[in-house]
Coordinates of C-alpha atoms and ligand atoms in Angstrom, one line a residue:
Chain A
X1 CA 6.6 -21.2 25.5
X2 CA 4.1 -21.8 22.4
X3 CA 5.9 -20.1 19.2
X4 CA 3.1 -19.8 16.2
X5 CA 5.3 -19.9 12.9
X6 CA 4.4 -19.1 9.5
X7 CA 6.6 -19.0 6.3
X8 CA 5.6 -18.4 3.0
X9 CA 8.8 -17.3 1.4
X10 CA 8.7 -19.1 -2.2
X11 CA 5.6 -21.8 -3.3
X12 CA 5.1 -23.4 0.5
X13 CA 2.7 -21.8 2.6
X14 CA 3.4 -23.4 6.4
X15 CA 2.5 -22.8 9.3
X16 CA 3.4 -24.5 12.6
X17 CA 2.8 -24.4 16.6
X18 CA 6.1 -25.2 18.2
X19 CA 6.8 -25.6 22.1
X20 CA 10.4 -23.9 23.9
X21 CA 12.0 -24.1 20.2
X22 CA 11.8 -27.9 20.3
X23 CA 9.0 -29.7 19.9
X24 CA 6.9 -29.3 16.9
X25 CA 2.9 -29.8 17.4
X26 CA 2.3 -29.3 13.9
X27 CA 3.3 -28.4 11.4
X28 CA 1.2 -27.9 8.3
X29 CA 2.9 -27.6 4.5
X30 CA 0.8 -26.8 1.6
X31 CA 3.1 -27.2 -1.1
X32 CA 2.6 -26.2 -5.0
X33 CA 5.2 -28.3 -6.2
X34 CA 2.8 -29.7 -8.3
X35 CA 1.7 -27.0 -9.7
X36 CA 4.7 -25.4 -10.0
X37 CA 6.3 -28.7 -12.0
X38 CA 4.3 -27.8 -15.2
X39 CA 6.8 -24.5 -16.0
X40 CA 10.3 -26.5 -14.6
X41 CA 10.1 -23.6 -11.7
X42 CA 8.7 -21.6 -9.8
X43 CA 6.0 -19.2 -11.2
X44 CA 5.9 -16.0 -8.9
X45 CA 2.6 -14.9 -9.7
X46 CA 1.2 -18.3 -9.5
X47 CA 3.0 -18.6 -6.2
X48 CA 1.3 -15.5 -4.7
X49 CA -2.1 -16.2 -5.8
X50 CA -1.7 -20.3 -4.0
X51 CA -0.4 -18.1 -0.8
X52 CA -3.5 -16.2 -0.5
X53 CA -6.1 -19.1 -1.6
X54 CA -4.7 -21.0 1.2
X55 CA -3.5 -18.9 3.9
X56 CA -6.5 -19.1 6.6
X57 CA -7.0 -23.0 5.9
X58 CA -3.0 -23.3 6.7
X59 CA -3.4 -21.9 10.0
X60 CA -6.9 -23.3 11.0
X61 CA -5.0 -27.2 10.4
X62 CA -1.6 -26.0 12.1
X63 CA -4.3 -24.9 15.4
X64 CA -6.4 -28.0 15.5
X65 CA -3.4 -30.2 14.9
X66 CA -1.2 -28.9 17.8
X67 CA -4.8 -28.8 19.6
X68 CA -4.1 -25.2 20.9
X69 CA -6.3 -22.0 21.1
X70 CA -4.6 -18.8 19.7
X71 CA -4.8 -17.5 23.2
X72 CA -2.9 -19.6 24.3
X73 CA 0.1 -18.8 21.6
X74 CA 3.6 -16.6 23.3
X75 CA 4.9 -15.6 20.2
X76 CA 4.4 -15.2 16.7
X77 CA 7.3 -15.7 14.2
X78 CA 6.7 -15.2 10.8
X79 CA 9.7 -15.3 7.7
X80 CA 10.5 -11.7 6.9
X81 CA 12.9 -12.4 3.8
X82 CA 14.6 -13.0 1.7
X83 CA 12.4 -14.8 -0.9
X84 CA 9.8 -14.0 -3.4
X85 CA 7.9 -10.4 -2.4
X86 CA 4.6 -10.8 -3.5
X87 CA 4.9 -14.4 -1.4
X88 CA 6.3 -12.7 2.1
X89 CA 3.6 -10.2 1.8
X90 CA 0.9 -12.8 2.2
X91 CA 2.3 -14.6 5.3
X92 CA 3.6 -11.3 6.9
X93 CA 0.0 -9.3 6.2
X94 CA -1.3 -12.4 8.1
X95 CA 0.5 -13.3 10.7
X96 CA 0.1 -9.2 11.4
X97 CA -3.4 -9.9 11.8
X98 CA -3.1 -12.8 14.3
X99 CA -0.7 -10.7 16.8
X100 CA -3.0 -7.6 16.4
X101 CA -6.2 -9.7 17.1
X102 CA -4.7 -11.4 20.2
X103 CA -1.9 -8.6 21.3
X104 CA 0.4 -11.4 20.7
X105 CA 4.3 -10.4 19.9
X106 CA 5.3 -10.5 17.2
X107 CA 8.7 -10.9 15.3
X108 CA 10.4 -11.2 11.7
X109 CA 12.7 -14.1 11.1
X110 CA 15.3 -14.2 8.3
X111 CA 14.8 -17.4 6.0
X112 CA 18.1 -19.0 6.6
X113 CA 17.8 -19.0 10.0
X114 CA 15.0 -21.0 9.8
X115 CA 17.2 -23.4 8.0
X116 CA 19.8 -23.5 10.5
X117 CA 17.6 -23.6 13.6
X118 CA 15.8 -26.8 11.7
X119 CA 18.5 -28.7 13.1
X120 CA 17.6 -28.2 16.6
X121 CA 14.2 -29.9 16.7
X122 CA 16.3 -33.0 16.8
X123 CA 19.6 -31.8 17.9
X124 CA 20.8 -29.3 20.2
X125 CA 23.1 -26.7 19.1
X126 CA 26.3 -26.4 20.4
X127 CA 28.6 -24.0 19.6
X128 CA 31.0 -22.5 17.9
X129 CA 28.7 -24.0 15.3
X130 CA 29.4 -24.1 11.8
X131 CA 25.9 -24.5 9.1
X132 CA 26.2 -25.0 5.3
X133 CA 23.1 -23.7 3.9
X134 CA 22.3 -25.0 0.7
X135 CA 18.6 -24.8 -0.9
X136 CA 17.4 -23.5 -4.5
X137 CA 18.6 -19.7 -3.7
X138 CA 21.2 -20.2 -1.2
X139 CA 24.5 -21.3 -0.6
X140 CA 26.7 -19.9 1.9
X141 CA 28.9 -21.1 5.3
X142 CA 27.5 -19.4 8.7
X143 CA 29.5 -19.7 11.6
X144 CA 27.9 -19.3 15.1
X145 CA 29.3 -18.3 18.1
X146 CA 26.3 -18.3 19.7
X147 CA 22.4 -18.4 19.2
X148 CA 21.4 -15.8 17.1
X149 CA 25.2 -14.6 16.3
X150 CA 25.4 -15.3 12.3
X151 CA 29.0 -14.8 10.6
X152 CA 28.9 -15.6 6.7
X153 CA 32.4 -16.8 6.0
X154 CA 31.2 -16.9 2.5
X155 CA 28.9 -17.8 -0.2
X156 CA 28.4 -18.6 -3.6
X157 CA 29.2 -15.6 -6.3
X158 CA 26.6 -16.7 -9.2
X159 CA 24.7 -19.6 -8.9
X160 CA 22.9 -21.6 -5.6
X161 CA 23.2 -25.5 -5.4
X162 CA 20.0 -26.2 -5.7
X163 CA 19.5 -23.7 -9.1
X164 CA 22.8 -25.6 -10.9
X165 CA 20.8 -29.1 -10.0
X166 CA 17.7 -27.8 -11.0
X167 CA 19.3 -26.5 -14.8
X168 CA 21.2 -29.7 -15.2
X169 CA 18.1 -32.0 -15.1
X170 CA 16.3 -29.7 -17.1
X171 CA 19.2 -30.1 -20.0
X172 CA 18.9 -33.9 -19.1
X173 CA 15.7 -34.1 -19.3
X174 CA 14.6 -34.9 -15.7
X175 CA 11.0 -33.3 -14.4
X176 CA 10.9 -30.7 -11.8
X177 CA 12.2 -30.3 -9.2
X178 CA 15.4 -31.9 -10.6
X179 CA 17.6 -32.0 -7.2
X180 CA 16.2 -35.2 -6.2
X181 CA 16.2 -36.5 -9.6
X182 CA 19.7 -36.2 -10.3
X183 CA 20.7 -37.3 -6.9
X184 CA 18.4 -40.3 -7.4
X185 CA 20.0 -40.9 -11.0
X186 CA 23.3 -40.3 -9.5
X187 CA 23.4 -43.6 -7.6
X188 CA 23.2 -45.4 -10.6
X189 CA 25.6 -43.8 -12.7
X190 CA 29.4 -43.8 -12.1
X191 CA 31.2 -40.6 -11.9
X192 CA 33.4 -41.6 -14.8
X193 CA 33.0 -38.0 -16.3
X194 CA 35.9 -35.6 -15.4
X195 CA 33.7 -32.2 -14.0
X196 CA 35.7 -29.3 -13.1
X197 CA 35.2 -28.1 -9.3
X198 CA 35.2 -24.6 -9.4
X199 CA 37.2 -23.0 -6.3
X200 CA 37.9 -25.8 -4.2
X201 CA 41.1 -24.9 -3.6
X202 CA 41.0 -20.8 -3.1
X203 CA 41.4 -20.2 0.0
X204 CA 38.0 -18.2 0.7
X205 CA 35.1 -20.2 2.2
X206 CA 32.9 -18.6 -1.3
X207 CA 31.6 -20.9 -3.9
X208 CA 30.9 -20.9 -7.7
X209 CA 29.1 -23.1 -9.9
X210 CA 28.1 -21.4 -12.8
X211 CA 31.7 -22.5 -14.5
X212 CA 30.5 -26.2 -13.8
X213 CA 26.9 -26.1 -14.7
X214 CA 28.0 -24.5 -18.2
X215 CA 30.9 -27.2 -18.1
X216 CA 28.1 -29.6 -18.1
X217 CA 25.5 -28.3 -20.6
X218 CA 28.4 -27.6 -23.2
X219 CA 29.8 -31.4 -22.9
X220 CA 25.9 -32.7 -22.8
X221 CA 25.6 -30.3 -25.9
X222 CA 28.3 -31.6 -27.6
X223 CA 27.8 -35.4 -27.3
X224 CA 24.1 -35.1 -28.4
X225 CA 25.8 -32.9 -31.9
X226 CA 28.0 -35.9 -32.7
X227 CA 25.6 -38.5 -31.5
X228 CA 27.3 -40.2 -28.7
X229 CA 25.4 -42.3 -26.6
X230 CA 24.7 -39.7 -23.4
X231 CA 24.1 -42.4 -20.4
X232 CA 22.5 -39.6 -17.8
X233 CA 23.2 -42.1 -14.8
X234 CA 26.6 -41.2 -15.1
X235 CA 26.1 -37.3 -16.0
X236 CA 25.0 -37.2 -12.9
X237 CA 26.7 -38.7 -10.9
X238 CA 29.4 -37.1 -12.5
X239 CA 28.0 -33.7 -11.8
X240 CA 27.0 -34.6 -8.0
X241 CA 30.9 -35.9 -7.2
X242 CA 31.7 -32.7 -8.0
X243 CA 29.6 -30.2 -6.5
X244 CA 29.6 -32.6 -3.1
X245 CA 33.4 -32.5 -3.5
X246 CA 33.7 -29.0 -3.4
X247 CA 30.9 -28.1 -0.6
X248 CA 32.1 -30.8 1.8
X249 CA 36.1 -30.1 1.2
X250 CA 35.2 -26.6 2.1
X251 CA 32.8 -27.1 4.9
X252 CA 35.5 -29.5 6.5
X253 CA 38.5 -26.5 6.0
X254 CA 35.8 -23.9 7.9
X255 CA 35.0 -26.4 10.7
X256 CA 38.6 -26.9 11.8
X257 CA 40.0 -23.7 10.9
X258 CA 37.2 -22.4 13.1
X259 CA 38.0 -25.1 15.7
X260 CA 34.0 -25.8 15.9
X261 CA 31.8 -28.5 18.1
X262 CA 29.5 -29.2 15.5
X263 CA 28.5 -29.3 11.9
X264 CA 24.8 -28.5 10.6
X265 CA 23.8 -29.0 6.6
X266 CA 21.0 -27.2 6.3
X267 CA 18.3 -26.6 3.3
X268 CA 16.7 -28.2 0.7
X269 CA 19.8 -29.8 -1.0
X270 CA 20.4 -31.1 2.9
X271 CA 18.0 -33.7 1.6
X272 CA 20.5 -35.0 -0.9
X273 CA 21.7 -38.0 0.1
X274 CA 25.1 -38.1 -2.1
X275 CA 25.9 -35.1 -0.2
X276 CA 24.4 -36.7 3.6
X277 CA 26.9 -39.5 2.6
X278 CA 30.1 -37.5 1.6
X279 CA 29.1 -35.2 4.4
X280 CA 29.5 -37.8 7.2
X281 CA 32.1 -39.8 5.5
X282 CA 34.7 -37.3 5.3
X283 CA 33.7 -35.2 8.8
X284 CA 34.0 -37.4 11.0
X285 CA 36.2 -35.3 13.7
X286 CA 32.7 -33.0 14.8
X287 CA 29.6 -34.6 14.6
X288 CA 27.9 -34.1 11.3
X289 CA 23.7 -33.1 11.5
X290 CA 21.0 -32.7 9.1
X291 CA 17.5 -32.1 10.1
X292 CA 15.1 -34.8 9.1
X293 CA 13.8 -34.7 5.4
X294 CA 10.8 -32.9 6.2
X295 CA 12.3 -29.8 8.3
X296 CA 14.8 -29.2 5.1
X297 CA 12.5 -28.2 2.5
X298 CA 10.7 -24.5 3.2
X299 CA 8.3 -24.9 6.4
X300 CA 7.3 -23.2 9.4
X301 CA 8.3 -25.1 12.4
X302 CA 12.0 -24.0 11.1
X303 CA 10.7 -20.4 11.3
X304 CA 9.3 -20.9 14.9
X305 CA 12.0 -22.5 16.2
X306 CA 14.2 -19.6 15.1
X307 CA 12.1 -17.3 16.0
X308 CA 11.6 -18.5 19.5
X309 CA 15.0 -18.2 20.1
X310 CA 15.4 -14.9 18.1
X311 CA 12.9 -13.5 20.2
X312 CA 14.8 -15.1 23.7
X313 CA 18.0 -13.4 22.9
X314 CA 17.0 -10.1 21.7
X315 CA 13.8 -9.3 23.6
X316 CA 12.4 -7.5 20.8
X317 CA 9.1 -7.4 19.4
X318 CA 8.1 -6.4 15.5
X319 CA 5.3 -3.1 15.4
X320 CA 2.5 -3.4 12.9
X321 CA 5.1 -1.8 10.6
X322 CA 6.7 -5.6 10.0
X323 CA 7.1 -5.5 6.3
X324 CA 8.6 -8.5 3.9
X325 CA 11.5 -8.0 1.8
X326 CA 13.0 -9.5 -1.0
X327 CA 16.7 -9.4 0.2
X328 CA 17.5 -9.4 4.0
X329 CA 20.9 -9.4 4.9
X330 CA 21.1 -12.9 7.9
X331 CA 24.2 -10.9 9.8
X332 CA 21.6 -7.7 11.1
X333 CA 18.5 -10.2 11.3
X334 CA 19.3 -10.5 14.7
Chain B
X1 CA -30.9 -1.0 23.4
X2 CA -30.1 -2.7 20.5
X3 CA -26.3 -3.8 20.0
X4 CA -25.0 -2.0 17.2
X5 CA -23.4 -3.3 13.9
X6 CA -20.3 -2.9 13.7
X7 CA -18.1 -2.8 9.7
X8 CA -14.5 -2.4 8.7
X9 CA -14.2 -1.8 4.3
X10 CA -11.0 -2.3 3.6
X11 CA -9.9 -1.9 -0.2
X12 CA -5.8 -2.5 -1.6
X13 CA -6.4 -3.2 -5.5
X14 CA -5.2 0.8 -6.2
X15 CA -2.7 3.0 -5.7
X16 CA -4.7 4.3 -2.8
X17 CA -5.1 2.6 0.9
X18 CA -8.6 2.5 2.0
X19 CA -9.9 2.0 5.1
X20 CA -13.6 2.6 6.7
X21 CA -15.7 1.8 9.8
X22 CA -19.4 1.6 10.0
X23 CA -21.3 1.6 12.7
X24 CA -24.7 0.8 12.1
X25 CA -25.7 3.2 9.1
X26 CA -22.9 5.7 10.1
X27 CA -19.6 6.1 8.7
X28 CA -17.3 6.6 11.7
X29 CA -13.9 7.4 10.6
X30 CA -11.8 6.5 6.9
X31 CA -8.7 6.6 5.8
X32 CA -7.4 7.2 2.1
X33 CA -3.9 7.9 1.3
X34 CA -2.2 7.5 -1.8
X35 CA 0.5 4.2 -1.6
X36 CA 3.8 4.3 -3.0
X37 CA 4.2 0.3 -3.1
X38 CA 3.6 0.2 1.0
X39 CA 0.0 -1.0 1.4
X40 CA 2.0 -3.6 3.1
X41 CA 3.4 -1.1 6.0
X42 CA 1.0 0.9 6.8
X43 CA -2.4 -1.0 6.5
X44 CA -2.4 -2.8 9.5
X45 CA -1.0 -0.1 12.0
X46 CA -3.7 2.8 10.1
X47 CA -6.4 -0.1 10.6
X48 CA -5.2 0.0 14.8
X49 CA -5.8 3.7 14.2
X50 CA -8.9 3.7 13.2
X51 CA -10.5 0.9 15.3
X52 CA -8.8 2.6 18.4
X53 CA -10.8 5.9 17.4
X54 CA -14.1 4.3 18.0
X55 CA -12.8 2.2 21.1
X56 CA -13.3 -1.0 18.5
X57 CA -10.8 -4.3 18.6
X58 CA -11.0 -6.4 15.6
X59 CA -12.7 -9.0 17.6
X60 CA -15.4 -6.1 18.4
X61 CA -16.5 -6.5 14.1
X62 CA -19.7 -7.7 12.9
X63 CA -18.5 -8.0 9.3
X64 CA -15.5 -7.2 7.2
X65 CA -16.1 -6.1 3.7
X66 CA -13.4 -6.1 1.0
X67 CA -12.3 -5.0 -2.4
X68 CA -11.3 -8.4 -4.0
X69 CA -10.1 -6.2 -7.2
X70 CA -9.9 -5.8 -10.4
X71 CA -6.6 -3.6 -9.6
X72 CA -3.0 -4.6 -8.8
X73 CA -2.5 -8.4 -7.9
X74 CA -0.2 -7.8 -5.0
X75 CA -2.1 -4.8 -3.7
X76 CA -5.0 -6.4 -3.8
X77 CA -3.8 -9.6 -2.3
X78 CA -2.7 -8.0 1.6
X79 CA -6.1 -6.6 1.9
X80 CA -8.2 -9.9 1.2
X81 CA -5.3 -11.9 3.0
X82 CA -6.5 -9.2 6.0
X83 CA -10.1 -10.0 5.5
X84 CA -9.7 -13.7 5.1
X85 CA -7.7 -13.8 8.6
X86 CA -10.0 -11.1 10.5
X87 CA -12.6 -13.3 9.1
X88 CA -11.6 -16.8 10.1
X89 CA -10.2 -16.0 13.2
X90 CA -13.4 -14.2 14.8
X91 CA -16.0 -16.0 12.9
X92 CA -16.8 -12.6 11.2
X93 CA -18.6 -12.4 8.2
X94 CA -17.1 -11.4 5.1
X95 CA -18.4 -9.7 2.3
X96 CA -16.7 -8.8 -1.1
X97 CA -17.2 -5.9 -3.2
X98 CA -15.8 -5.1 -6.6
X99 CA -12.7 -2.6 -6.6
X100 CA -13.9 -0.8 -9.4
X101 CA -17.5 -0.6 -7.6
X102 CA -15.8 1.4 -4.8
X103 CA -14.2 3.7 -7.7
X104 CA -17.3 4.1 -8.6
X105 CA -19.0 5.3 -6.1
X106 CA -17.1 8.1 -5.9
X107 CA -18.5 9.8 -9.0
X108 CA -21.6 12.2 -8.4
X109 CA -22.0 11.8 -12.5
X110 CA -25.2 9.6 -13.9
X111 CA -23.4 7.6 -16.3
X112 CA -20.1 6.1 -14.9
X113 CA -17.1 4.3 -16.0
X114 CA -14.7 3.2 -13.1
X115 CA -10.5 3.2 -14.9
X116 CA -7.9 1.0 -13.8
X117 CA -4.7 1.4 -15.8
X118 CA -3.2 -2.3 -16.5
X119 CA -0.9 -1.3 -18.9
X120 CA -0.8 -1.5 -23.2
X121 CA -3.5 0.0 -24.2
X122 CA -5.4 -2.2 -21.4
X123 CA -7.5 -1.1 -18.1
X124 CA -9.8 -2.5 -15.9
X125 CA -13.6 -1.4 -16.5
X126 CA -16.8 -0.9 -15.7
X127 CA -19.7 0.6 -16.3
X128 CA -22.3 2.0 -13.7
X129 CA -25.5 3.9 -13.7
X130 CA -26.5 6.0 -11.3
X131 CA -29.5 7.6 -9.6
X132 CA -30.9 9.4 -6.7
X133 CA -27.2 8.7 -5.2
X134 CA -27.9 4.9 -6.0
X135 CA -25.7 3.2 -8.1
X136 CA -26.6 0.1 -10.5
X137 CA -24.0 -1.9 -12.5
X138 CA -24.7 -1.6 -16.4
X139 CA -21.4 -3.9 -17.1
X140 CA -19.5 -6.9 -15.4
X141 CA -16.2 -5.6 -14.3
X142 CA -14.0 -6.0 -17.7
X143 CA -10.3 -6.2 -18.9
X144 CA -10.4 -4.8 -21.7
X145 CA -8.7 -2.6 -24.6
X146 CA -9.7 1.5 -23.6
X147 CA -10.3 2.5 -26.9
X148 CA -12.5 -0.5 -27.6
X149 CA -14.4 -0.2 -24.7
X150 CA -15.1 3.4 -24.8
X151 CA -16.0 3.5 -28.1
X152 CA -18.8 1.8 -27.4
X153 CA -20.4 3.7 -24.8
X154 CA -22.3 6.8 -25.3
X155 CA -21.3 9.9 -23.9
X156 CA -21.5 11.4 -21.5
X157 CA -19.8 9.4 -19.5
X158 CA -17.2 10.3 -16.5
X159 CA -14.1 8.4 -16.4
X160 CA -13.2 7.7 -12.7
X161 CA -9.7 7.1 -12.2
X162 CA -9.0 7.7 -8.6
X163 CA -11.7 9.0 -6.1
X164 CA -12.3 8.3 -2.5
X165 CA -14.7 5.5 -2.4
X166 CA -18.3 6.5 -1.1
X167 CA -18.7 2.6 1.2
X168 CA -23.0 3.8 2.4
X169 CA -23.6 4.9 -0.7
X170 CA -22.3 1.2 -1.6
X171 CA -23.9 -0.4 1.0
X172 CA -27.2 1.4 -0.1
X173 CA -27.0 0.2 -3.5
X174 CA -26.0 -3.2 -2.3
X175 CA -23.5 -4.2 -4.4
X176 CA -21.9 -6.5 -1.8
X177 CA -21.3 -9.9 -1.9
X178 CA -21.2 -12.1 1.9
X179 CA -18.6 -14.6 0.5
X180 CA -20.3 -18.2 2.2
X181 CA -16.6 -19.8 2.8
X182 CA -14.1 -17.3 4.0
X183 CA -11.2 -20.2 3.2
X184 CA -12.3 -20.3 -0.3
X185 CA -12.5 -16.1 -1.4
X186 CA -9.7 -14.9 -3.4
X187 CA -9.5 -11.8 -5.6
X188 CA -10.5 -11.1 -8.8
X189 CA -7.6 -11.4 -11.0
X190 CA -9.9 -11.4 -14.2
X191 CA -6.8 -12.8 -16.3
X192 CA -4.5 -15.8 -15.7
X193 CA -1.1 -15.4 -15.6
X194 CA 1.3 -14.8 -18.4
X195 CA 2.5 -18.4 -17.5
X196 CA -0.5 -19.6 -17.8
X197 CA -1.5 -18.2 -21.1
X198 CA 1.7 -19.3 -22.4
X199 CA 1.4 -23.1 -21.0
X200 CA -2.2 -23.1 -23.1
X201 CA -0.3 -21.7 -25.9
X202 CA 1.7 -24.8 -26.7
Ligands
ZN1 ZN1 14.3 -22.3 1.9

């Protein structure tokens, strides 16, 4: 089964020719970090209008990558939400035209599934599964009992991961995207800063981090007022032991209390390697997965995977009437 | 007999949806609806519609021609996303065509000014001549202060704000465009971004 994803959620428009929700063909990422990098984030007007410049040339490479005619193509899978509206619309409107053209089926996937099903390019999933999401807009525990059965035992209540890492290298000082940064900086700081970790020991699987991100800016704030040498090595290492401490303590709780076989990390911040290590280090009962580097960050082989499966489990095909949306609740994606 | 040529206009910059096939020098079928923020829904199963009226596929087209704005970004955006993919994928020619041309060509007047609102005092403008049902662009397709702009004209002029585009009497006064690289067409914002702007600013 040839599943024909596309994803153009946020500033990556992907698209990707994936085989029995397995093995990826191609998978073709036109990224606008770049451009992106010169406002600290992500512009959405900007994003839409790199969408729609590059939308056709996206899916000519994916096709003469993967070496496949669109005839040949079972399914197409395209993200549905959540992310940036004016960005969904592009990769929605397109894919749209691509099932109409060939009377290929077509259905919506939710984002986050993407980033879940990521992990089983390289990995089978087994379950009762348990996957921490964690990317620039999301943060939240999804147990599965099955494929295509989401249950959120919780989520952040203000800030994602990914946003707190982005603000705290922008008060530091680090470029754009500032995730990487920090957790690059953080291996050669020591975490000799005493950070707060908000909720680690209530007893919901929900997460906050807007009590340590302001923790953070007000001591950084401070220092810089009495002029205290600020070493950001250690700022950030600081600031990563604490956020990994609290998303790995609870991760490790919801994988026993939920008695499951294995653990995914899944995301952008999956690529974090502070949080790989921790992750593996202190899981070690289950076995622990990330997907490779290159399926965490936004991209559409994640989409087609899900999607392949999505479309396996519930038989169900998306009309012309397929529209994006801005907010999509994961639970009733399926 | 000679195979006939087959068009689909598609146009998303305004608050209307509009959709028209062309066979040869005969306009077959159209569809304009006013939009409430769902260009997005309903273009592509109105567009099955339509085709399916005159036995047409999208492979069946000869050329797809589309509004590429002025008008509202993400509006106009699904409908040259939809051109640029019913383009590429059938090897279809595309042509372009201003948004505020189509609004034009609605007007039966002699002197015409095509009006999309963009907000503070601003709009989108043109200004188009017209004759023996032909029309001929007098001004480039503007963003500009109203009361600037129409001071300047003579009167009398007639002040299209919405009208059900005329696409033969377009075609007649060729005011298309065959865009040469269908990967390379995007719409005509006519401003950057307010990030932009702001970025130069510094
Ligand atoms: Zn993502």
């Amino acid at each position: 089964m040839l599943t024909l994803g596309v994803e153009s959620s946020c500033d990556e428009t992907s698209v990707s020719v994936v085989r029995d929700g397995k093995t990826v063909l191609s998978n073709v990422v036109l990224s606008q970090i770049d451009i992106h990098q010169a406002y600290g984030g992500v512009v959405p007007e900007i994003a839409s209008r790199e969408h729609v410049k590059g939308i056709t040339y996206v899916f000519d490479q994916a096709m003469k990558q993967a070496q496949v005619q669109y005839q040949d193509i079972d399914l197409i899978a395209v993200t549905e939400g959540p992310g940036l509206i004016g960005s969904l619309l592009i990769g929605v409107n397109a894919a749209k035209v691509v099932a109409m053209n060939y009377g290929i089926p077509l259905v919506g996937v939710h984002h986050i599934a993407g980033h879940i099903y990521a992990n089983n390019i390289e990995h089978d999933m087994e379950f009762p599964l348990l996957a921490l999401v964690v990317s620039g807009g999301h943060t939240e525990l999804v147990l599965m009992n099955d494929h295509y059965e989401f249950e959120k035992l919780g989520e952040t209540q203000d800030d994602a991961v990914g946003e707190a890492y982005d603000k705290i290298a922008r008060v530091l000082g680090l470029p754009y995207p500032g995730g990487p940064q920090v957790d690059k900086r953080a291996k050669e700081g020591k975490p000799v800063l005493d950070f707060p970790r908000p909720m680690i020991d209530s007893k919901d699987f929900n997460f906050s981090f807007s009590g340590l991100k302001s923790h953070v800016i007000n001591l950084h704030h401070n220092m810089v007022q009495r002029h205290e040498e600020i070493i950001v090595d250690d700022f950030c290492a600081s600031f990563q032991d604490a956020i990994t401490d609290v998303l790995v303590k609870k991760t490790l709780e919801a994988s026993k209390q939920y008695d499951v076989k294995q653990v995914i990390v899944a995301g952008g911040v999956a690529a974090n390697k502070g949080l790989r290590e921790k992750m593996s280090k202190t899981i070690t009962h289950v076995p622990v997965y990330f997907p490779h580097i290159k399926y965490c960050t936004d991209n559409a082989a994640m989409i087609a995977v899900a999607g392949t499966f999505q479309y396996l489990k519930t038989h169900q095909a998306s009309d012309m009437y397929l529209n994006g949306s801005s907010r999509l609740d994961l639970t009733l994606g399926a | 007999m000679k195979p006939s040529f087959k068009r689909l206009a598609i146009d998303t910059a305004t608050d209307h949806l509009y959709l028209s096939v062309i066979i040869d020098d005969q306009e077959k079928g159209n569809v304009w609806v006013i939009g409430n923020q769902d260009h997005s829904v309903r273009i592509m199963p109105l567009m099955e519609e339509l085709l399916q009226a005159e036995g047409l596929k999208l492979q069946d087209l000869d050329e797809v021609i589309v509004g590429v704005g002025p008008g509202s970004y993400t509006g106009v955006r699904i409908g040259v996303s939809i051109a640029k993919m019913i383009g590429y994928l059938n090897s279809c020619q595309v042509s372009k065509v201003s948004s505020l041309a189509l609004l034009a060509s609605s007007s039966q007047a002699e002197r015409i000014v095509p009006f999309l609102d963009a907000r503070r005092g601003n709009a989108f403008l043109a200004t188009f001549h017209q004759q023996n049902h032909l029309l001929q662009r007098i001004q480039p397709d503007v963003l500009e202060n109203v009361e600037h702009y129409l001071s300047q004209l003579k009167s009398p002029i007639d002040i299209v704000k919405v009208g059900k585009p005329d696409i033969l009497k377009v075609l007649r006064s060729g005011l298309t465009e065959v865009v040469e690289n269908v990967h390379e067409l995007v719409p005509e914002y006519l401003q950057i971004t307010e990030a932009e702007r702001h970025l130069r600013a510094q």
